[in-house]
Amino acid sequence: MTEPSQVGSEQAPPRTVGPLWVISLFLGLSEVTVAIATTQATGWIQAMLAIFAVAFPVLVSSVFFILLWRNNKVLYAPREFADGTTVHDFVDAMSGNTRRSASIVESTFQSLTTRLEAHLEALGTTEAQRTEIIDWVGNAARSAVVTVHLSVFSQDPRSMQVPIDESTTVTELLDAVYFAIFDKVSNFSYSKTWLLRDTTTGHLFDHIGRPYARRHLGTDRDFRLLAEVGIEPGSTLSAVRLPPSGLD
């Protein structure tokens, strides 16, 4: 999943019959069968079938919503991983992407600054002092993330912010970016159809990801630390398209 080989403008792969369809089909057939049986039965058997017809969908729906809330990755069909992606890689990337939601980062920061401003005001600080402290906190918070501009792939002008620390790896960053643009690129297409570029220096990170890991590290995933490849906390990157021929 780290690097998704074709641009999303090409024909999409055929849809797969996933667990959701299986659950729906199972429920539908069960209800039809029980309904027919209920009309043919009498007495206490008919009453039990009627109770089952009502209780069974409620029970299945409850379990489904618990799964959807707590463990939604199990609802994806294995064929949806595609192109050699393992279930382990998919689950790991899905979980990492959830933890790194840009909206959560932004809303948390806004909430913290609002509370901080209220506390500072209660302490009797001046407006200038509050502004200086909040700006300092904001800069410190933003230095703990990597900002990635996705405007080339999305009409939404907002950027995504990926929280990182000293243990964050290249594959974790690429997974997070991929899941933000997965409908525009294919699996394992990093360095083939798209790259990350440092917006300050213009440097293209063309020696990271799956192709580099396979050639030089003997693995399918690039587990080097971000600092090893020159990506530091506070960095601002852009996801850019490559020409059809890829890298020269």
Tab-separated table of C-alpha atoms in Angstrom:
chain	number	residue	atom	x	y	z
A	1	MET	CA	0.000	0.000	0.000
A	2	THR	CA	2.880	2.227	0.482
A	3	GLU	CA	2.932	3.315	-3.080
A	4	PRO	CA	-0.038	2.903	-4.961
A	5	SER	CA	0.859	1.856	-11.248
A	6	GLN	CA	-1.656	3.954	-13.047
A	7	VAL	CA	-3.411	7.254	-12.699
A	8	GLY	CA	-7.011	7.179	-11.510
A	9	SER	CA	-8.214	8.660	-14.790
A	10	GLU	CA	-7.783	5.219	-16.391
A	11	GLN	CA	-10.506	2.594	-16.282
A	12	ALA	CA	-11.245	1.546	-12.735
A	13	PRO	CA	-10.896	-2.131	-11.779
A	14	PRO	CA	-14.102	-4.189	-11.669
A	15	ARG	CA	-16.082	-4.094	-8.467
A	16	THR	CA	-15.684	-7.006	-6.097
A	17	VAL	CA	-18.284	-8.767	-4.006
A	18	GLY	CA	-17.172	-7.850	-0.514
A	19	PRO	CA	-18.337	-8.829	2.961
A	20	LEU	CA	-21.052	-6.156	2.935
A	21	TRP	CA	-22.746	-7.786	-0.047
A	22	VAL	CA	-22.444	-11.207	1.584
A	23	ILE	CA	-24.045	-9.894	4.784
A	24	SER	CA	-26.880	-8.239	2.828
A	25	LEU	CA	-27.534	-11.363	0.755
A	26	PHE	CA	-27.485	-13.575	3.838
A	27	LEU	CA	-29.928	-11.335	5.691
A	28	GLY	CA	-32.255	-11.096	2.710
A	29	LEU	CA	-32.369	-14.840	2.072
A	30	SER	CA	-32.810	-15.571	5.774
A	31	GLU	CA	-35.731	-13.172	6.100
A	32	VAL	CA	-37.451	-14.514	2.985
A	33	THR	CA	-37.025	-18.104	4.164
A	34	VAL	CA	-38.317	-17.348	7.658
A	35	ALA	CA	-41.261	-15.363	6.270
A	36	ILE	CA	-42.317	-18.271	4.054
A	37	ALA	CA	-41.882	-20.739	6.913
A	38	THR	CA	-43.940	-18.531	9.224
A	39	THR	CA	-46.893	-18.531	6.846
A	40	GLN	CA	-46.804	-22.330	6.687
A	41	ALA	CA	-46.419	-22.963	10.427
A	42	THR	CA	-48.984	-22.821	13.201
A	43	GLY	CA	-49.113	-22.447	16.950
A	44	TRP	CA	-45.984	-21.904	19.011
A	45	ILE	CA	-43.707	-22.703	16.060
A	46	GLN	CA	-45.212	-19.818	14.119
A	47	ALA	CA	-44.742	-17.528	17.125
A	48	MET	CA	-41.082	-18.541	17.497
A	49	LEU	CA	-40.441	-17.945	13.798
A	50	ALA	CA	-42.090	-14.528	14.022
A	51	ILE	CA	-39.892	-13.586	16.991
A	52	PHE	CA	-36.819	-14.824	15.129
A	53	ALA	CA	-37.764	-12.812	12.027
A	54	VAL	CA	-37.812	-9.640	14.124
A	55	ALA	CA	-34.863	-10.316	16.441
A	56	PHE	CA	-32.393	-11.742	13.927
A	57	PRO	CA	-31.972	-8.573	11.773
A	58	VAL	CA	-31.626	-6.473	14.917
A	59	LEU	CA	-28.884	-8.749	16.258
A	60	VAL	CA	-26.978	-8.825	12.964
A	61	SER	CA	-27.320	-5.057	12.541
A	62	SER	CA	-25.981	-4.478	16.051
A	63	VAL	CA	-22.916	-6.620	15.377
A	64	PHE	CA	-22.434	-4.894	12.019
A	65	PHE	CA	-22.467	-1.406	13.506
A	66	ILE	CA	-20.052	-2.472	16.246
A	67	LEU	CA	-17.681	-3.723	13.542
A	68	LEU	CA	-18.172	-0.565	11.519
A	69	TRP	CA	-17.331	1.574	14.539
A	70	ARG	CA	-14.438	-0.415	15.994
A	71	ASN	CA	-12.884	-2.508	13.219
A	72	ASN	CA	-14.106	-1.331	9.816
A	73	LYS	CA	-11.154	-2.716	7.844
A	74	VAL	CA	-12.552	-6.263	8.095
A	75	LEU	CA	-15.453	-5.161	5.884
A	76	TYR	CA	-13.178	-4.843	2.823
A	77	ALA	CA	-12.876	-7.718	0.381
A	78	PRO	CA	-9.309	-9.080	-0.076
A	79	ARG	CA	-9.521	-8.427	-3.834
A	80	GLU	CA	-9.923	-4.735	-3.086
A	81	PHE	CA	-6.330	-4.704	-1.806
A	82	ALA	CA	-5.071	-5.599	-5.322
A	83	ASP	CA	-1.623	-5.656	-6.878
A	84	GLY	CA	0.124	-7.737	-4.264
A	85	THR	CA	-1.007	-5.798	-1.215
A	86	THR	CA	-1.285	-8.118	1.767
A	87	VAL	CA	-4.090	-8.028	4.306
A	88	HIS	CA	-1.521	-7.076	6.959
A	89	ASP	CA	-0.300	-4.111	4.908
A	90	PHE	CA	-3.842	-2.957	4.188
A	91	VAL	CA	-4.940	-3.118	7.832
A	92	ASP	CA	-1.751	-1.409	8.997
A	93	ALA	CA	-2.176	1.403	6.487
A	94	MET	CA	-5.889	1.829	7.223
A	95	SER	CA	-5.191	2.076	10.944
A	96	GLY	CA	-2.326	4.504	10.444
A	97	ASN	CA	-4.420	6.640	8.143
A	98	THR	CA	-7.213	6.820	10.716
A	99	ARG	CA	-4.790	7.926	13.401
A	100	ARG	CA	-3.425	10.610	11.131
A	101	SER	CA	-6.645	12.290	10.082
A	102	ALA	CA	-5.900	15.875	9.125
A	103	SER	CA	-9.285	17.041	10.335
A	104	ILE	CA	-8.625	15.593	13.779
A	105	VAL	CA	-5.285	17.367	13.969
A	106	GLU	CA	-6.803	20.691	13.001
A	107	SER	CA	-9.843	20.424	15.281
A	108	THR	CA	-7.685	19.377	18.213
A	109	PHE	CA	-5.366	22.321	17.679
A	110	GLN	CA	-8.287	24.750	17.468
A	111	SER	CA	-9.800	23.348	20.652
A	112	LEU	CA	-6.523	23.602	22.527
A	113	THR	CA	-5.860	27.179	21.464
A	114	THR	CA	-9.391	28.236	22.451
A	115	ARG	CA	-9.001	26.736	25.908
A	116	LEU	CA	-5.504	28.122	26.285
A	117	GLU	CA	-6.664	31.616	25.405
A	118	ALA	CA	-9.447	31.425	28.006
A	119	HIS	CA	-7.027	30.279	30.717
A	120	LEU	CA	-4.497	32.974	29.848
A	121	GLU	CA	-7.182	35.635	29.971
A	122	ALA	CA	-8.265	34.388	33.406
A	123	LEU	CA	-4.666	34.747	34.573
A	124	GLY	CA	-4.730	38.433	33.670
A	125	THR	CA	-2.403	38.393	30.672
A	126	THR	CA	-2.617	41.139	28.087
A	127	GLU	CA	-3.904	40.519	24.567
A	128	ALA	CA	-0.390	40.906	23.158
A	129	GLN	CA	0.959	38.338	25.610
A	130	ARG	CA	-1.837	35.898	24.795
A	131	THR	CA	-1.215	36.273	21.076
A	132	GLU	CA	2.510	35.678	21.496
A	133	ILE	CA	2.003	32.567	23.631
A	134	ILE	CA	-0.655	31.084	21.339
A	135	ASP	CA	1.513	31.723	18.269
A	136	TRP	CA	4.412	29.982	19.993
A	137	VAL	CA	2.234	26.983	20.869
A	138	GLY	CA	0.886	26.871	17.324
A	139	ASN	CA	4.362	26.898	15.814
A	140	ALA	CA	5.460	24.146	18.198
A	141	ALA	CA	2.435	22.026	17.263
A	142	ARG	CA	2.936	22.533	13.540
A	143	SER	CA	6.588	21.542	13.838
A	144	ALA	CA	5.403	18.075	14.913
A	145	VAL	CA	3.679	17.437	11.582
A	146	VAL	CA	4.577	17.159	7.925
A	147	THR	CA	2.281	19.226	5.714
A	148	VAL	CA	1.474	17.752	2.303
A	149	HIS	CA	-0.203	19.815	-0.436
A	150	LEU	CA	-2.559	17.681	-2.546
A	151	SER	CA	-3.994	20.333	-4.881
A	152	VAL	CA	-2.697	18.514	-7.978
A	153	PHE	CA	-4.923	15.557	-7.124
A	154	SER	CA	-7.816	17.273	-5.373
A	155	GLN	CA	-10.058	20.289	-5.906
A	156	ASP	CA	-9.964	20.844	-2.157
A	157	PRO	CA	-7.277	23.512	-1.589
A	158	ARG	CA	-6.635	22.365	1.959
A	159	SER	CA	-3.465	20.461	2.787
A	160	MET	CA	-3.176	17.359	4.907
A	161	GLN	CA	-1.078	17.315	8.037
A	162	VAL	CA	0.589	14.064	9.053
A	163	PRO	CA	1.728	13.909	12.698
A	164	ILE	CA	5.221	12.444	12.944
A	165	ASP	CA	7.873	11.770	15.550
A	166	GLU	CA	11.403	10.408	15.573
A	167	SER	CA	10.146	6.861	14.915
A	168	THR	CA	7.894	7.604	11.918
A	169	THR	CA	8.973	5.694	8.818
A	170	VAL	CA	8.845	6.469	5.116
A	171	THR	CA	6.208	3.817	4.518
A	172	GLU	CA	3.926	5.344	7.165
A	173	LEU	CA	4.069	8.757	5.511
A	174	LEU	CA	3.488	7.344	2.029
A	175	ASP	CA	0.577	5.249	3.282
A	176	ALA	CA	-1.045	8.337	4.785
A	177	VAL	CA	-0.650	10.325	1.550
A	178	TYR	CA	-1.818	7.428	-0.605
A	179	PHE	CA	-5.076	7.070	1.312
A	180	ALA	CA	-5.741	10.763	0.762
A	181	ILE	CA	-5.440	10.387	-3.042
A	182	PHE	CA	-6.218	6.686	-3.540
A	183	ASP	CA	-9.023	7.477	-5.991
A	184	LYS	CA	-6.573	9.332	-8.258
A	185	VAL	CA	-3.647	6.887	-8.273
A	186	SER	CA	-3.200	3.134	-8.313
A	187	ASN	CA	-1.458	0.877	-5.841
A	188	PHE	CA	2.324	0.858	-5.885
A	189	SER	CA	2.645	3.734	-8.349
A	190	TYR	CA	4.932	5.933	-6.253
A	191	SER	CA	7.884	7.069	-8.418
A	192	LYS	CA	5.922	5.846	-11.467
A	193	THR	CA	3.012	8.294	-11.648
A	194	TRP	CA	3.539	10.523	-8.598
A	195	LEU	CA	6.177	11.745	-6.169
A	196	LEU	CA	6.621	13.914	-3.109
A	197	ARG	CA	8.536	17.168	-3.526
A	198	ASP	CA	9.920	19.533	-0.907
A	199	THR	CA	8.151	22.833	-1.562
A	200	THR	CA	11.034	24.829	-0.088
A	201	THR	CA	14.016	23.274	-1.860
A	202	GLY	CA	12.254	21.669	-4.824
A	203	HIS	CA	13.902	18.350	-4.021
A	204	LEU	CA	12.076	15.314	-5.423
A	205	PHE	CA	11.991	12.316	-3.116
A	206	ASP	CA	12.572	9.759	-5.860
A	207	HIS	CA	14.760	7.437	-3.786
A	208	ILE	CA	12.156	6.331	-1.275
A	209	GLY	CA	9.279	3.897	-1.204
A	210	ARG	CA	8.669	0.416	-2.541
A	211	PRO	CA	10.919	0.514	-5.655
A	212	TYR	CA	13.895	1.765	-3.625
A	213	ALA	CA	13.225	-0.707	-0.808
A	214	ARG	CA	13.127	-3.623	-3.238
A	215	ARG	CA	16.355	-2.619	-4.963
A	216	HIS	CA	18.425	-1.592	-1.966
A	217	LEU	CA	16.808	-2.845	1.243
A	218	GLY	CA	15.590	-6.281	0.226
A	219	THR	CA	12.037	-5.616	1.442
A	220	ASP	CA	8.722	-4.514	-0.040
A	221	ARG	CA	8.344	-1.572	2.341
A	222	ASP	CA	10.617	1.332	3.139
A	223	PHE	CA	11.036	1.226	6.898
A	224	ARG	CA	13.736	3.902	7.009
A	225	LEU	CA	13.096	6.775	9.361
A	226	LEU	CA	11.925	10.009	7.748
A	227	ALA	CA	14.979	11.816	9.098
A	228	GLU	CA	17.209	9.405	7.160
A	229	VAL	CA	15.751	10.572	3.850
A	230	GLY	CA	15.702	14.273	4.705
A	231	ILE	CA	12.097	14.732	5.828
A	232	GLU	CA	12.006	16.581	9.135
A	233	PRO	CA	9.144	17.652	11.423
A	234	GLY	CA	7.705	20.890	10.084
A	235	SER	CA	8.539	20.038	6.471
A	236	THR	CA	6.131	21.088	3.740
A	237	LEU	CA	5.780	18.721	0.798
A	238	SER	CA	3.681	18.541	-2.353
A	239	ALA	CA	2.351	15.458	-4.098
A	240	VAL	CA	3.133	15.913	-7.801
A	241	ARG	CA	2.273	13.980	-10.932
A	242	LEU	CA	4.927	12.461	-13.139
A	243	PRO	CA	4.728	12.375	-16.938
A	244	PRO	CA	3.457	9.100	-18.457
A	245	SER	CA	7.039	7.934	-19.005
A	246	GLY	CA	7.773	8.220	-15.272
A	247	LEU	CA	11.208	9.234	-14.077
A	248	ASP	CA	13.897	9.679	-16.685
